[in-house]
Amino acid sequence: MHIPDGYLGPATCGFFYAIMVPIWALASKIVKKTLNAKQVPLLAIGAAFSFVIMMFNVPIPGGTTGHAVGGVLVAILIGPWAACIAITVALAVQALLFGDGGITALGANCFNMAFALPFAGYYIYKAISYNSPIGSNRRVIAAGIAGYIAVSVAASLTGFEFGIQPLLHKTASGQALYCPYGLNVALPVMLGEHLLVFGWIEALVTALVVKYLQKQDLGLLGDGRG
């Protein structure tokens, strides 16, 4: 799901940086106000967890990869704004030190995986588990469904961003300057891989960890801030 350098045009890269800069600023402000001392280590653990799970990726035709993100689990534990910070840190380290995802595309990658994914997953989880006991199986099912849908949403956004590049950036003869695959290829490839494989991995990991925490430390599941 990491978009490499050279696959998005300058206008698209700039657009997503322009969106993410105020989101990062707002996230930092909210996290400073809402994150309590007990949750601070969870922010670091969340970033490390997301970093590790994203390293297990499989190449997808077209130049990107498919993988789980772990973002919904982090959002459930510490809230979507803190998850945005944690996953942004993981994505920045991967781009700067490991070349996994482009530096010019970091704004787009963060929008897809550090913003859209944890927020979508968190509110799906809250809606499905509405008013149910923290230790109930409904919470486990809600976590799994939220993980599956949220990672598919992020994959769809990535496919869409790839797919519009031939429309936005092309030569006078019609040759694509950046990602050469249109929406009819990029969107179904990205979405299909994540619906068939990686969405289930995200769902399984999220649900199992929530189930484990219900038995080991119930308090961790009640501290996430919206």
mmCIF file of C-alpha atoms in Angstrom, residues 71-222:
data_model
loop_
_atom_site.group_PDB
_atom_site.id
_atom_site.type_symbol
_atom_site.label_atom_id
_atom_site.label_comp_id
_atom_site.label_asym_id
_atom_site.label_seq_id
_atom_site.Cartn_x
_atom_site.Cartn_y
_atom_site.Cartn_z
ATOM 1 C CA GLY A 71 -3.960 0.983 12.616
ATOM 2 C CA VAL A 72 -7.416 0.027 13.854
ATOM 3 C CA LEU A 73 -5.997 -1.785 16.867
ATOM 4 C CA VAL A 74 -3.847 1.240 17.737
ATOM 5 C CA ALA A 75 -6.892 3.521 17.344
ATOM 6 C CA ILE A 76 -9.004 1.301 19.623
ATOM 7 C CA LEU A 77 -6.326 1.424 22.322
ATOM 8 C CA ILE A 78 -5.299 5.095 22.274
ATOM 9 C CA GLY A 79 -7.815 6.844 20.006
ATOM 10 C CA PRO A 80 -7.679 7.794 16.303
ATOM 11 C CA TRP A 81 -5.717 11.039 16.748
ATOM 12 C CA ALA A 82 -2.935 9.318 18.674
ATOM 13 C CA ALA A 83 -3.022 6.470 16.138
ATOM 14 C CA CYS A 84 -2.527 9.063 13.390
ATOM 15 C CA ILE A 85 0.668 10.223 15.108
ATOM 16 C CA ALA A 86 1.900 6.669 15.772
ATOM 17 C CA ILE A 87 1.370 5.429 12.200
ATOM 18 C CA THR A 88 2.847 8.626 10.736
ATOM 19 C CA VAL A 89 6.037 7.986 12.723
ATOM 20 C CA ALA A 90 6.154 4.396 11.445
ATOM 21 C CA LEU A 91 5.620 5.496 7.824
ATOM 22 C CA ALA A 92 8.242 8.268 8.080
ATOM 23 C CA VAL A 93 10.862 5.869 9.448
ATOM 24 C CA GLN A 94 10.073 3.329 6.719
ATOM 25 C CA ALA A 95 10.361 5.987 3.996
ATOM 26 C CA LEU A 96 13.515 7.677 5.312
ATOM 27 C CA LEU A 97 15.515 4.641 6.470
ATOM 28 C CA PHE A 98 14.190 1.707 4.447
ATOM 29 C CA GLY A 99 12.923 3.269 1.233
ATOM 30 C CA ASP A 100 9.515 1.670 1.813
ATOM 31 C CA GLY A 101 7.204 4.348 0.435
ATOM 32 C CA GLY A 102 8.377 7.541 -1.196
ATOM 33 C CA ILE A 103 9.328 10.746 0.572
ATOM 34 C CA THR A 104 7.401 12.800 -1.984
ATOM 35 C CA ALA A 105 4.429 10.464 -1.469
ATOM 36 C CA LEU A 106 4.627 10.504 2.340
ATOM 37 C CA GLY A 107 1.669 12.889 2.600
ATOM 38 C CA ALA A 108 -0.491 10.569 0.494
ATOM 39 C CA ASN A 109 0.665 7.454 2.350
ATOM 40 C CA CYS A 110 -0.075 9.113 5.688
ATOM 41 C CA PHE A 111 -3.512 10.254 4.481
ATOM 42 C CA ASN A 112 -4.403 6.692 3.445
ATOM 43 C CA MET A 113 -2.890 4.699 6.307
ATOM 44 C CA ALA A 114 -2.418 7.138 9.217
ATOM 45 C CA PHE A 115 -5.622 9.164 8.834
ATOM 46 C CA ALA A 116 -8.346 7.460 6.791
ATOM 47 C CA LEU A 117 -7.646 3.943 8.057
ATOM 48 C CA PRO A 118 -7.587 4.518 11.850
ATOM 49 C CA PHE A 119 -10.493 6.983 11.786
ATOM 50 C CA ALA A 120 -12.675 4.726 9.618
ATOM 51 C CA GLY A 121 -11.816 1.677 11.718
ATOM 52 C CA TYR A 122 -12.272 3.426 15.052
ATOM 53 C CA TYR A 123 -15.745 4.746 14.298
ATOM 54 C CA ILE A 124 -16.875 1.459 12.715
ATOM 55 C CA TYR A 125 -15.702 -0.289 15.890
ATOM 56 C CA LYS A 126 -17.538 2.246 18.070
ATOM 57 C CA ALA A 127 -20.736 1.920 16.015
ATOM 58 C CA ILE A 128 -20.828 -1.893 16.044
ATOM 59 C CA SER A 129 -19.805 -2.265 19.686
ATOM 60 C CA TYR A 130 -22.131 0.539 20.813
ATOM 61 C CA ASN A 131 -22.810 0.318 24.564
ATOM 62 C CA SER A 132 -21.747 -3.334 24.745
ATOM 63 C CA PRO A 133 -19.652 -4.463 27.750
ATOM 64 C CA ILE A 134 -15.879 -4.023 27.303
ATOM 65 C CA GLY A 135 -15.360 -7.760 27.791
ATOM 66 C CA SER A 136 -18.071 -8.926 25.377
ATOM 67 C CA ASN A 137 -17.573 -10.963 22.216
ATOM 68 C CA ARG A 138 -19.387 -8.197 20.338
ATOM 69 C CA ARG A 139 -16.305 -6.018 20.894
ATOM 70 C CA VAL A 140 -14.072 -8.708 19.389
ATOM 71 C CA ILE A 141 -16.309 -9.059 16.322
ATOM 72 C CA ALA A 142 -16.535 -5.269 15.986
ATOM 73 C CA ALA A 143 -12.736 -5.002 16.064
ATOM 74 C CA GLY A 144 -12.373 -7.627 13.327
ATOM 75 C CA ILE A 145 -14.996 -6.052 11.058
ATOM 76 C CA ALA A 146 -13.513 -2.599 11.598
ATOM 77 C CA GLY A 147 -10.025 -3.845 10.704
ATOM 78 C CA TYR A 148 -11.255 -5.545 7.541
ATOM 79 C CA ILE A 149 -13.232 -2.555 6.262
ATOM 80 C CA ALA A 150 -10.683 0.091 7.248
ATOM 81 C CA VAL A 151 -7.732 -1.541 5.491
ATOM 82 C CA SER A 152 -9.925 -1.954 2.390
ATOM 83 C CA VAL A 153 -10.820 1.747 2.534
ATOM 84 C CA ALA A 154 -7.119 2.663 2.656
ATOM 85 C CA ALA A 155 -6.363 0.309 -0.244
ATOM 86 C CA SER A 156 -9.203 1.846 -2.278
ATOM 87 C CA LEU A 157 -7.829 5.345 -1.715
ATOM 88 C CA THR A 158 -4.381 4.194 -2.807
ATOM 89 C CA GLY A 159 -5.811 2.593 -5.942
ATOM 90 C CA PHE A 160 -7.791 5.738 -6.717
ATOM 91 C CA GLU A 161 -4.713 7.951 -6.310
ATOM 92 C CA PHE A 162 -2.780 5.680 -8.671
ATOM 93 C CA GLY A 163 -5.630 5.474 -11.129
ATOM 94 C CA ILE A 164 -6.150 9.202 -11.619
ATOM 95 C CA GLN A 165 -2.502 9.867 -12.477
ATOM 96 C CA PRO A 166 -2.855 9.061 -16.210
ATOM 97 C CA LEU A 167 -5.734 11.544 -16.309
ATOM 98 C CA LEU A 168 -3.804 14.298 -14.512
ATOM 99 C CA HIS A 169 -0.314 13.943 -15.943
ATOM 100 C CA LYS A 170 0.349 12.906 -19.531
ATOM 101 C CA THR A 171 2.340 14.024 -22.548
ATOM 102 C CA ALA A 172 0.873 15.657 -25.633
ATOM 103 C CA SER A 173 0.745 12.203 -27.215
ATOM 104 C CA GLY A 174 -1.244 10.831 -24.259
ATOM 105 C CA GLN A 175 1.568 8.861 -22.559
ATOM 106 C CA ALA A 176 1.303 8.774 -18.755
ATOM 107 C CA LEU A 177 4.113 10.608 -16.941
ATOM 108 C CA TYR A 178 3.741 8.877 -13.570
ATOM 109 C CA CYS A 179 1.660 5.806 -12.637
ATOM 110 C CA PRO A 180 0.654 4.354 -16.018
ATOM 111 C CA TYR A 181 -2.339 2.348 -14.788
ATOM 112 C CA GLY A 182 -5.808 3.871 -14.959
ATOM 113 C CA LEU A 183 -8.674 3.455 -12.534
ATOM 114 C CA ASN A 184 -9.897 0.352 -14.361
ATOM 115 C CA VAL A 185 -6.657 -1.434 -13.390
ATOM 116 C CA ALA A 186 -5.279 0.242 -10.253
ATOM 117 C CA LEU A 187 -8.495 0.297 -8.215
ATOM 118 C CA PRO A 188 -9.581 -3.345 -8.642
ATOM 119 C CA VAL A 189 -6.017 -4.621 -8.160
ATOM 120 C CA MET A 190 -5.470 -2.709 -4.909
ATOM 121 C CA LEU A 191 -8.940 -3.356 -3.537
ATOM 122 C CA GLY A 192 -9.083 -6.979 -4.662
ATOM 123 C CA GLU A 193 -5.808 -7.986 -2.986
ATOM 124 C CA HIS A 194 -6.847 -6.407 0.298
ATOM 125 C CA LEU A 195 -10.391 -7.768 0.230
ATOM 126 C CA LEU A 196 -9.144 -11.282 -0.484
ATOM 127 C CA VAL A 197 -6.017 -11.461 1.687
ATOM 128 C CA PHE A 198 -4.763 -8.531 3.720
ATOM 129 C CA GLY A 199 -8.137 -7.389 5.037
ATOM 130 C CA TRP A 200 -8.555 -10.786 6.691
ATOM 131 C CA ILE A 201 -5.087 -10.540 8.223
ATOM 132 C CA GLU A 202 -5.904 -7.087 9.613
ATOM 133 C CA ALA A 203 -9.244 -8.388 10.919
ATOM 134 C CA LEU A 204 -7.703 -11.474 12.533
ATOM 135 C CA VAL A 205 -4.844 -9.600 14.211
ATOM 136 C CA THR A 206 -7.138 -6.836 15.504
ATOM 137 C CA ALA A 207 -9.772 -9.235 16.839
ATOM 138 C CA LEU A 208 -7.278 -11.608 18.482
ATOM 139 C CA VAL A 209 -5.397 -8.832 20.271
ATOM 140 C CA VAL A 210 -8.666 -7.317 21.528
ATOM 141 C CA LYS A 211 -9.714 -10.781 22.760
ATOM 142 C CA TYR A 212 -6.349 -11.227 24.478
ATOM 143 C CA LEU A 213 -6.551 -7.826 26.165
ATOM 144 C CA GLN A 214 -10.077 -8.605 27.394
ATOM 145 C CA LYS A 215 -8.546 -11.438 29.413
ATOM 146 C CA GLN A 216 -5.294 -9.753 30.454
ATOM 147 C CA ASP A 217 -5.948 -6.012 30.943
ATOM 148 C CA LEU A 218 -9.516 -4.887 30.375
ATOM 149 C CA GLY A 219 -8.658 -1.287 31.259
ATOM 150 C CA LEU A 220 -6.599 -0.842 28.087
ATOM 151 C CA LEU A 221 -9.717 -1.236 25.945
ATOM 152 C CA GLY A 222 -11.593 1.518 27.678
#
